[in-house]
Coordinates of C-alpha atoms and ligand atoms in Angstrom, one line a residue:
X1 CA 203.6 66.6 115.4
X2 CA 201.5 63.2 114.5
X3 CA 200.1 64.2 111.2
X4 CA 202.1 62.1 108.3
X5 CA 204.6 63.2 106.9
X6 CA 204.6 64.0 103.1
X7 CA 206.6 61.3 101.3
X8 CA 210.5 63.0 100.0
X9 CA 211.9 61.4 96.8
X10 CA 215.8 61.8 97.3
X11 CA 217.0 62.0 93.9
X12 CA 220.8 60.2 93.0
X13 CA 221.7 60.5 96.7
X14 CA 225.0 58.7 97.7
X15 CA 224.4 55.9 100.6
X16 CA 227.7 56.6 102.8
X17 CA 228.9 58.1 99.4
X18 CA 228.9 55.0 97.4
X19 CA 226.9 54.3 94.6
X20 CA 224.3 57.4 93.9
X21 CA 220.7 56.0 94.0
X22 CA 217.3 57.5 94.3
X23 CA 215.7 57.1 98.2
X24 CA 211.9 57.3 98.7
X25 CA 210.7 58.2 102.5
X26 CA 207.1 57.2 103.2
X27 CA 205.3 56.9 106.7
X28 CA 208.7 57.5 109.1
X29 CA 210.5 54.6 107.1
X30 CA 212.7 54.0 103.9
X31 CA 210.2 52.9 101.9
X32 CA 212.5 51.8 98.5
X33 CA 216.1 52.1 97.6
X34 CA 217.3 52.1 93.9
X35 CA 216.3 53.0 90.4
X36 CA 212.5 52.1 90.5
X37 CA 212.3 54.4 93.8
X38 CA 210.0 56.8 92.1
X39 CA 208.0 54.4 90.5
X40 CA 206.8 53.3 93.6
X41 CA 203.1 53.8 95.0
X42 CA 204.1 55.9 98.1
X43 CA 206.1 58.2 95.5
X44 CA 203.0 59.8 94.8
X45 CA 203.0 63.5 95.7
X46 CA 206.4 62.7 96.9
X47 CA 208.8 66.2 97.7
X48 CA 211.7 65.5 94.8
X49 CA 215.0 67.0 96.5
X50 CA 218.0 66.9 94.0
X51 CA 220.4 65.1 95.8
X52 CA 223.0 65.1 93.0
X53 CA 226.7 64.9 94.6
X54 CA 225.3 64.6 98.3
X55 CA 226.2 61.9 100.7
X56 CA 223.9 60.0 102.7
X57 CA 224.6 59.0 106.0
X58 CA 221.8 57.6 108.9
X59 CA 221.0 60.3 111.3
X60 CA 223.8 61.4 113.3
X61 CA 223.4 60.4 116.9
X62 CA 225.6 62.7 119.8
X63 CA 226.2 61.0 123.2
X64 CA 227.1 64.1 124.8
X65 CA 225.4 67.3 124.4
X66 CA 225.0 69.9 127.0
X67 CA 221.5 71.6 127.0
X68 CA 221.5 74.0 130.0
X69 CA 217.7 73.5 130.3
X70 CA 216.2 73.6 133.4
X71 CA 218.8 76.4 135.1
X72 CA 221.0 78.3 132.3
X73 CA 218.6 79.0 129.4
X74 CA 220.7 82.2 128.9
X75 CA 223.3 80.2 127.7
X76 CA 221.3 77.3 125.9
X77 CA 217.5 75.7 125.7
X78 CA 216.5 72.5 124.9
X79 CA 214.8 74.4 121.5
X80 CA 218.3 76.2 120.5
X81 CA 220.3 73.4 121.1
X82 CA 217.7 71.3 119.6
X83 CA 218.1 73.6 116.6
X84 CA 221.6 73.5 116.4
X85 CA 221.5 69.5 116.3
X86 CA 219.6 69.0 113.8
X87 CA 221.5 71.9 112.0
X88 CA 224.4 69.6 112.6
X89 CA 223.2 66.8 111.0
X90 CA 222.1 65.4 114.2
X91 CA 218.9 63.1 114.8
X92 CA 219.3 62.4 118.4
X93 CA 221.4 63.9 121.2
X94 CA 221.4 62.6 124.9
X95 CA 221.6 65.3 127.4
X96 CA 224.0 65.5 130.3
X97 CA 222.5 65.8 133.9
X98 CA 224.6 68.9 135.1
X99 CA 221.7 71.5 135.0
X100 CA 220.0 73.5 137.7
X101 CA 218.1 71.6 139.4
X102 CA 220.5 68.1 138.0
X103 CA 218.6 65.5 136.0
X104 CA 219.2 63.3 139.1
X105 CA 215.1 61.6 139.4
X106 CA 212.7 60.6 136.9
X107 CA 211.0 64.6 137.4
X108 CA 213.8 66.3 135.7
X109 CA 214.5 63.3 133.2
X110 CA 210.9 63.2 131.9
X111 CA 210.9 66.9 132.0
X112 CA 214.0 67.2 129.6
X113 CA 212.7 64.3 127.3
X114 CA 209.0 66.1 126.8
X115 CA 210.5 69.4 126.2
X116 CA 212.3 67.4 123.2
X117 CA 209.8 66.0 121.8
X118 CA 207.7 68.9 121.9
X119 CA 210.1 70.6 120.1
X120 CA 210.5 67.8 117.8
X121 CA 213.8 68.6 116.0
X122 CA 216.1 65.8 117.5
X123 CA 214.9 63.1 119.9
X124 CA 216.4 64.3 123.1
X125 CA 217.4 61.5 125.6
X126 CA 218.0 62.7 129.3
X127 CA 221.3 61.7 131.2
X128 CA 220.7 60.5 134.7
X129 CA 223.5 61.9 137.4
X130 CA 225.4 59.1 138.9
X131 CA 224.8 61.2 142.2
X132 CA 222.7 62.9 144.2
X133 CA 223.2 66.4 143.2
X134 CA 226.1 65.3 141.3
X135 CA 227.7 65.5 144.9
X136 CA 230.0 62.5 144.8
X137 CA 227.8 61.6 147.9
X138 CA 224.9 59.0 147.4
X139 CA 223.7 57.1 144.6
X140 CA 221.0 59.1 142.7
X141 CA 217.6 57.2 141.9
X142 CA 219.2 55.3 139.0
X143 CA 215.9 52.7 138.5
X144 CA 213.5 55.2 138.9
X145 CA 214.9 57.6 135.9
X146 CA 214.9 53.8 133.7
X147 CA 211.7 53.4 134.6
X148 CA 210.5 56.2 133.6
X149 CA 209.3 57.7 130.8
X150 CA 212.4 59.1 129.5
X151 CA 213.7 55.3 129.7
X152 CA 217.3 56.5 131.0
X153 CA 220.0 53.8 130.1
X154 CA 223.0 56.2 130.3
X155 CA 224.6 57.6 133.8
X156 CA 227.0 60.3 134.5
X157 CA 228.0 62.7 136.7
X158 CA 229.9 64.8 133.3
X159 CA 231.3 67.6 134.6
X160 CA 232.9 65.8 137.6
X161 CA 234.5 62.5 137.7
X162 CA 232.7 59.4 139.8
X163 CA 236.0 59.6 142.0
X164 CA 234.9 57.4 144.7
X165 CA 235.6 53.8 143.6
X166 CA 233.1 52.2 146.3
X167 CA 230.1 54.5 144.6
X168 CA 231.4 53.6 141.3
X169 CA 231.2 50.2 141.7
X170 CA 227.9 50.6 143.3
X171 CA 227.3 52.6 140.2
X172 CA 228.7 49.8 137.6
X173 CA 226.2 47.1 139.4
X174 CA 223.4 49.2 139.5
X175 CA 223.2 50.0 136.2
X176 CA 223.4 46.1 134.7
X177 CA 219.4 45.7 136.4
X178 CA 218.4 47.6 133.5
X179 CA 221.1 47.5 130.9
X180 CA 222.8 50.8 132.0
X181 CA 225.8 51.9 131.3
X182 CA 228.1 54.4 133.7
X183 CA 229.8 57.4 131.2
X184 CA 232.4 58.8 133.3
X185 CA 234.2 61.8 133.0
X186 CA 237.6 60.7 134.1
X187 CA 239.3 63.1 136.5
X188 CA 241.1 62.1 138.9
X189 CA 240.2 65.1 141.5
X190 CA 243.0 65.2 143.8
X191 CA 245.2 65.3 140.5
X192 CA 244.1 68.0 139.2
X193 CA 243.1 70.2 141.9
X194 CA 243.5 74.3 140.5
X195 CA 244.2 72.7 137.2
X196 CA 243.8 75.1 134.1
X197 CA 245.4 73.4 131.3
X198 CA 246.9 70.5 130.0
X199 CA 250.3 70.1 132.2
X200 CA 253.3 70.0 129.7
X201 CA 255.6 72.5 128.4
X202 CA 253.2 75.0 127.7
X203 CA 251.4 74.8 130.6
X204 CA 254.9 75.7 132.7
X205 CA 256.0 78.4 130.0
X206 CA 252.7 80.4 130.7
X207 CA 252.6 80.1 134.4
X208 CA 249.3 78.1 134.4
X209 CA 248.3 75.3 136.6
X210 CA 248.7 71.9 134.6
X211 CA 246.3 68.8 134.2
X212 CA 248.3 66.2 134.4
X213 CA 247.1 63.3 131.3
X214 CA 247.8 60.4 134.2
X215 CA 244.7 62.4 136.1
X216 CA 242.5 60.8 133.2
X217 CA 244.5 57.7 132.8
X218 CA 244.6 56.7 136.4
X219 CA 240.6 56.4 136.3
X220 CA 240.0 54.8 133.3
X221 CA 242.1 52.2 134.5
X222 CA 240.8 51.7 137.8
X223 CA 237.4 51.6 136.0
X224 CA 238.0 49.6 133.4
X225 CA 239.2 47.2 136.7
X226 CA 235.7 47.8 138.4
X227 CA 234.0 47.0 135.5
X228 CA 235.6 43.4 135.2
X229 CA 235.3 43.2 138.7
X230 CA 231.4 43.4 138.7
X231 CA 230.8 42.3 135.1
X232 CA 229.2 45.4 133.8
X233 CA 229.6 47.8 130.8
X234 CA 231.6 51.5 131.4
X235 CA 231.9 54.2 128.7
X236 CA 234.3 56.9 128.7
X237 CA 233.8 60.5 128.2
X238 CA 236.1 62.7 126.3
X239 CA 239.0 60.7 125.9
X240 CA 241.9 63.3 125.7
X241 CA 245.7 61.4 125.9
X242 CA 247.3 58.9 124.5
X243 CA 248.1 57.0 127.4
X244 CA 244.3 56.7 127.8
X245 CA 244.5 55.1 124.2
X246 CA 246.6 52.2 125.3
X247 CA 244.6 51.7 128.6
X248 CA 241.2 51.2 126.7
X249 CA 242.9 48.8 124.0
X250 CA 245.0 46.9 126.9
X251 CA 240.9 46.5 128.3
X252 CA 239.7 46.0 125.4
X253 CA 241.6 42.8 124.6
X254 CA 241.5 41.5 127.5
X255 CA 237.5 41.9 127.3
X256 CA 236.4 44.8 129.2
X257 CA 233.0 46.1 128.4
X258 CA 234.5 49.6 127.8
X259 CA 233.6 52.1 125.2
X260 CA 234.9 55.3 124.9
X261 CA 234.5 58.4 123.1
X262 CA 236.7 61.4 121.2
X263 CA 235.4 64.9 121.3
X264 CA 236.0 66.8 117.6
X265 CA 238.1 69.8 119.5
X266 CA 240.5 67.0 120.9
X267 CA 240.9 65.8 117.2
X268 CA 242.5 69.0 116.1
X269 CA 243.3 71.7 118.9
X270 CA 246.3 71.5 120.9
X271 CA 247.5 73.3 124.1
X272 CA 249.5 75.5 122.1
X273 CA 246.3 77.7 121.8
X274 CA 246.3 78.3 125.1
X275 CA 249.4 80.9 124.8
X276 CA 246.6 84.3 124.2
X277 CA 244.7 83.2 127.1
X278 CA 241.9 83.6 125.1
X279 CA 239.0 81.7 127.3
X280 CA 237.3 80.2 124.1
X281 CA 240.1 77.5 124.2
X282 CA 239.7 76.9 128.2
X283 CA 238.1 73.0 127.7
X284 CA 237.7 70.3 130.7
X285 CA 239.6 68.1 129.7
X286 CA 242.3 70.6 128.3
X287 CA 242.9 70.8 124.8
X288 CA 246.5 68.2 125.1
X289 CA 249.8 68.3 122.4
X290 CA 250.1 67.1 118.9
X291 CA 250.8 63.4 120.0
X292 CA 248.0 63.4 122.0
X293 CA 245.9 64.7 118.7
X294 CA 247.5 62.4 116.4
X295 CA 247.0 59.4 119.2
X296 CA 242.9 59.8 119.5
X297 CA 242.9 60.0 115.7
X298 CA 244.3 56.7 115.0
X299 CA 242.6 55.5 118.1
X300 CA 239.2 56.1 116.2
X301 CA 240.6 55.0 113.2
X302 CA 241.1 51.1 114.7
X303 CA 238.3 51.3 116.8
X304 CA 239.7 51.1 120.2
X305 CA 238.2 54.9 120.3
X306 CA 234.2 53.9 119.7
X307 CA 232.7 57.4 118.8
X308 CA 233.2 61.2 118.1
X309 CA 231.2 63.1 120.4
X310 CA 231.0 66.7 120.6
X311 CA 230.5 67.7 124.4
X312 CA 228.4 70.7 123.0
X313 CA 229.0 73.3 125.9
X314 CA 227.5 76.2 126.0
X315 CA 228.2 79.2 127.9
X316 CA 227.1 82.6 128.6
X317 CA 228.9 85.6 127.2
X318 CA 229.9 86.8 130.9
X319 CA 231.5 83.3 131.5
X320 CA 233.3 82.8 128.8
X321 CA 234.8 86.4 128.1
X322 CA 236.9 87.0 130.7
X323 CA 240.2 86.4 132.9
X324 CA 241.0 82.5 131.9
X325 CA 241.3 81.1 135.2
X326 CA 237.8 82.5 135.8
X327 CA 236.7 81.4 132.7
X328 CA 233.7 78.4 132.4
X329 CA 235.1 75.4 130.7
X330 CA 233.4 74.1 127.3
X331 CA 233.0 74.5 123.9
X332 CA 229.9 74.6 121.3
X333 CA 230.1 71.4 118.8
X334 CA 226.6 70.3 117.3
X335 CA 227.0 72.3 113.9
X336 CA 230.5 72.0 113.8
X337 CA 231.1 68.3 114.7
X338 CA 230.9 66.6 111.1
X339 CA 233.0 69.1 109.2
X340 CA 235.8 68.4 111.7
X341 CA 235.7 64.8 111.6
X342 CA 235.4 65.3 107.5
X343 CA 238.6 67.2 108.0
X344 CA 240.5 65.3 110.4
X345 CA 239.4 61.9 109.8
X346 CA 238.3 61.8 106.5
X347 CA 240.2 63.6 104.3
X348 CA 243.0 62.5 105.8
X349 CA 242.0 58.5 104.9
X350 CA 241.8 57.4 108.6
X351 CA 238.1 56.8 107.9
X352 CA 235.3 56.6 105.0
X353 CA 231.9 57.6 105.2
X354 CA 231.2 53.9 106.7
X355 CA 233.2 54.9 109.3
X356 CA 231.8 58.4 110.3
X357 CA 228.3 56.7 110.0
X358 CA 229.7 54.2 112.4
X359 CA 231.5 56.4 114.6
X360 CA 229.0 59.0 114.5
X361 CA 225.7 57.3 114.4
X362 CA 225.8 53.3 115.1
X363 CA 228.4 53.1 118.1
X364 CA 226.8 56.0 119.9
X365 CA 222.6 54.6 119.5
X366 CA 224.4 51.0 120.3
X367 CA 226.1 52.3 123.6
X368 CA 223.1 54.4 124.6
X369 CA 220.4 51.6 123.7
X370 CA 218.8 53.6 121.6
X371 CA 216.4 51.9 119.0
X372 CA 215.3 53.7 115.8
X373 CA 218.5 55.5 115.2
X374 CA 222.0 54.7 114.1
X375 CA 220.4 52.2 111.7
X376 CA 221.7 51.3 108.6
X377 CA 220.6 53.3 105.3
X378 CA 218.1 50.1 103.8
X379 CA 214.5 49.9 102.8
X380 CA 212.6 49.3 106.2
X381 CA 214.8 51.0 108.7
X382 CA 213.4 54.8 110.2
X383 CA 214.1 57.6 107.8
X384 CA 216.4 59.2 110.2
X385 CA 219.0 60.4 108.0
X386 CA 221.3 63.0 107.1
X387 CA 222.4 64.3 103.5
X388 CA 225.8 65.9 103.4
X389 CA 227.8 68.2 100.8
X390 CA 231.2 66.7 101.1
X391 CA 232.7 69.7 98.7
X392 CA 231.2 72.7 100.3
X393 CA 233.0 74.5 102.1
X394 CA 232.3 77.2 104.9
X395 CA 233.4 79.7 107.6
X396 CA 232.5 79.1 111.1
X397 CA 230.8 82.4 112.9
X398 CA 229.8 82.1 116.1
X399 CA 227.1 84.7 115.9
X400 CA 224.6 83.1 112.9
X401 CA 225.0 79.5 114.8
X402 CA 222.0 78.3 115.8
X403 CA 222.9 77.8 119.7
X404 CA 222.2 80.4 122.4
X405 CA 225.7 81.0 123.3
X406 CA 228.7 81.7 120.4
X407 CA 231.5 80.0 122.1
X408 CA 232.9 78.0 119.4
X409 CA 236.6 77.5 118.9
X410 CA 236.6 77.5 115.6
X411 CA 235.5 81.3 114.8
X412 CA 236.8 82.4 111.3
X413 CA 238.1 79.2 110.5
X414 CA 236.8 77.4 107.1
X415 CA 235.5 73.9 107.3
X416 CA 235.0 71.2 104.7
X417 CA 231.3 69.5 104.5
X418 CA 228.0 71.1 105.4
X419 CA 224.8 69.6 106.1
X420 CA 221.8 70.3 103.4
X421 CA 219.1 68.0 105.1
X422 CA 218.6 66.3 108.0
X423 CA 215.2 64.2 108.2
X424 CA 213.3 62.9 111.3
X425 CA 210.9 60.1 111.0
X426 CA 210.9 61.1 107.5
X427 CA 210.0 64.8 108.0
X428 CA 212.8 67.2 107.3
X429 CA 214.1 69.1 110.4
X430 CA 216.6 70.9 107.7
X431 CA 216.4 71.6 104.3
X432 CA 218.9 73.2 102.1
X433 CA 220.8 73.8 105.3
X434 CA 218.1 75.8 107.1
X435 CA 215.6 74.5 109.5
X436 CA 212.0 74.1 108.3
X437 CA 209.1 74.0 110.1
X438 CA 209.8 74.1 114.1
X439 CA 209.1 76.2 117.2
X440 CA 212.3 76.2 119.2
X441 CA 211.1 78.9 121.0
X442 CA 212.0 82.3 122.2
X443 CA 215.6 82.0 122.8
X444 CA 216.8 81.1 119.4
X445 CA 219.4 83.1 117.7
X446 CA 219.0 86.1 120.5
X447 CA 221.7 86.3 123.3
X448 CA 222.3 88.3 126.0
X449 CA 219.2 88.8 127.5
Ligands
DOR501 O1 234.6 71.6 129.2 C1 233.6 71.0 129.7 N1 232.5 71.6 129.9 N2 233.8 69.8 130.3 C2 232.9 69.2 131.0 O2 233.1 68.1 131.5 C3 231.6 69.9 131.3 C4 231.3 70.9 130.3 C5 230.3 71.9 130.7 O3 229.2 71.4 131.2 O4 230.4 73.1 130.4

């Protein structure tokens, strides 16, 4: 899509719902900001949207978003998930490496990134495995997939931890050549080994396997060590306990480059759920207990906890409905995501709309070097942006979201906060909360084929 797009007059929308103003979007940019908006030249033949009572927010950028595409397109494709982003309120998503074949050379990488701008929804950036294969084994081709067109700055082997400190360091010093950054999924392996759920008092009343939180803990620290130790920047996935709260901050002001981030389902699910076995709940790491929840939540709300993302995962009918321990871990989160950091975060005061543009948008482009998004709403930054109904309200169904698979923990449950427009480059991906204009291709909103 090259051809320009026409210029959208946003009429009395709320920048990070502060003062309501009127936004003009000309050429890919903001073009003007403020009363005189429409009375500008590149108004002309403008689209006027109403945006009356809508917050504004820049484009919402997800650091961890699991595609499926190459190797389980039954489950999700770079077009439905695509789809479901921008749905979300999402502008750009980076794509973890564990497909079939992994994203582990510049091939796969640039393969991944075309099929996403083809599709043109959500600028999709490719993940680069840490390892071979994600094996744990060798170093994976880490320069090559920088170099290449998919300009790869973030590493991980999500899914598994990094667990062998020599390859992590290698890993951490690797990735400085190029401004890298190592995202790891902390599990400690040998911790965890059978491990269902989170290990606690539920975990022994249902006869399950626990998950011990020092599993997670253990490796953040040791990282956070590496990371001094060779002077290079580490970012945590899916920070779960609150024991892994006080490690980052202890790093953090000591001067660690460390960032980490919260998933939405570890700000408001606990273990408890686990008690009707019901597979939908079955998350790597495990949902964890009310002072784990209320632990992430202020950790976001001072910062030492850098970003919400959603580690969108997911999975096949077949793998998700079945005996728990057979179960695939994950959970969808791309259309969800805002609505539960609105709930959890913002209604209860931990954080205004600054802070979920921050959280959501600027921390996550920062950590993954990614220029154009997570820019502040201002006349001459991209029009990436997102336009939110903070007072709608609406029920989550798994079946009529957008993704190829319907595994979302929050079936039946009402939400606060939907997204009415999201806009790309200035072209609307979504418009009163449907998608306009885009080939996502065959898989969307079928399953089970
Ligand atoms: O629950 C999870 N699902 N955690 C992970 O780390 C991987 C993910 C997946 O790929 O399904």
């Amino acid at each position: 899509m090259t051809d320009r797009p026409v210029p959208v007059l946003l009429r009395h929308a709320a920048p990070y719902g502060e003062e309501p103003t009127d936004v003009l979007l000309a050429d890919g940019v903001i073009v003007a900001l403020g009363a005189d908006a429409a009375a500008h030249p590149a108004a002309a033949g403008a689209q006027e949207i109403d945006a009356t009572g809508r917050v504004l927010l820049p484009g919402l950028v997800d650091l961890h978003t699991h595609l499926r595409e190459p190797g389980r397109e039954d489950a999700e494709t770079v077009g439905t998930g695509s789809a479901a982003a921008a749905l979300g309120g999402y502008t750009a998503v980076f794509a973890m490496p564990n497909t079939d074949p992994v994203a582990d050379t510049a091939g796969v990488v640039e393969q991944v990134f075309r099929l996403g701008q083809d599709i043109g929804l959500v600028d999709v950036l490719p993940i680069g495995a840490v390892t071979v294969g994600r094996k744990g084994e060798r170093l994976a081709e880490l320069g090559a997939m920088a170099t290449s067109v998919a300009a790869v700055r973030v590493f991980s082997d999500d899914g598994d931890c990094v667990s062998d400190p020599m390859l992590m360091r290698r890993a951490l010093e690797y990735v400085k050549a190029f401004d890298g950054v190592v995202a790891q999924h902390a599990q400690e392996p040998r911790l965890t080994v059978g491990a269902q759920m989170h290990e606690g008092a539920v975990s022994a009343r249902l006869g399950l396997t626990g998950w011990p939180a020092v599993a997670e803990e253990a490796i953040i620290a040791r990282d956070c060590l590496l990371t001094d130790h060779v002077d290079s920047r580490l970012h945590v996935c899916h920070l779960s306990t609150a024991g892994s709260v006080d490690v980052v901050a202890a790093a953090k002001a000591r001067g660690t480059a460390v960032t980490a981030e919260v998933t939405p389902h570890h700000l408001v699910l606990t273990d408890e759920l686990a008690v009707g076995y019901d597979p939908v709940f079955k998350v790597n790491p495990p949902l964890r207990t009310d002072a784990d929840v209320a632990a992430v939540r202020a950790g976001l709300a001072d910062g030492t906890i850098d970003i919400v993302a959603t580690d969108h995962a997911p999975h096949a009918q077949q793998d998700k409905e079945c005996e728990w321990d057979q179960a695939s871990p994950g959970m969808l989160g791309l259309q969800t995501a805002l609505s539960v950091v609105l709930e959890t975060m913002v209604r209860t005061g931990l954080l205004d709309w600054r802070g979920v543009a921050r959280v959501m948008s600027e921390n996550p482009a920062r950590i993954g070097r990614l220029a154009g998004h997570g820019r502040p709403v201002a006349v001459g930054e991209p029009a990436n942006l997102t336009l939110v109904d903070p007072d709608a309200t609406w029920v989550v169904r798994g079946s009529e979201l957008a993704s190829r698979s319907a595994n979302t923990p929050f079936e039946g449950r009402e939400l606060p906060g939907r997204v009415v427009a999201t806009f790309l480059r200035g072209r609307p991906t979504v418009l009163d909360g449907q998608l306009v204009g885009a080939d996502v291709g065959a898989g969307l909103g079928t399953r089970g084929e």
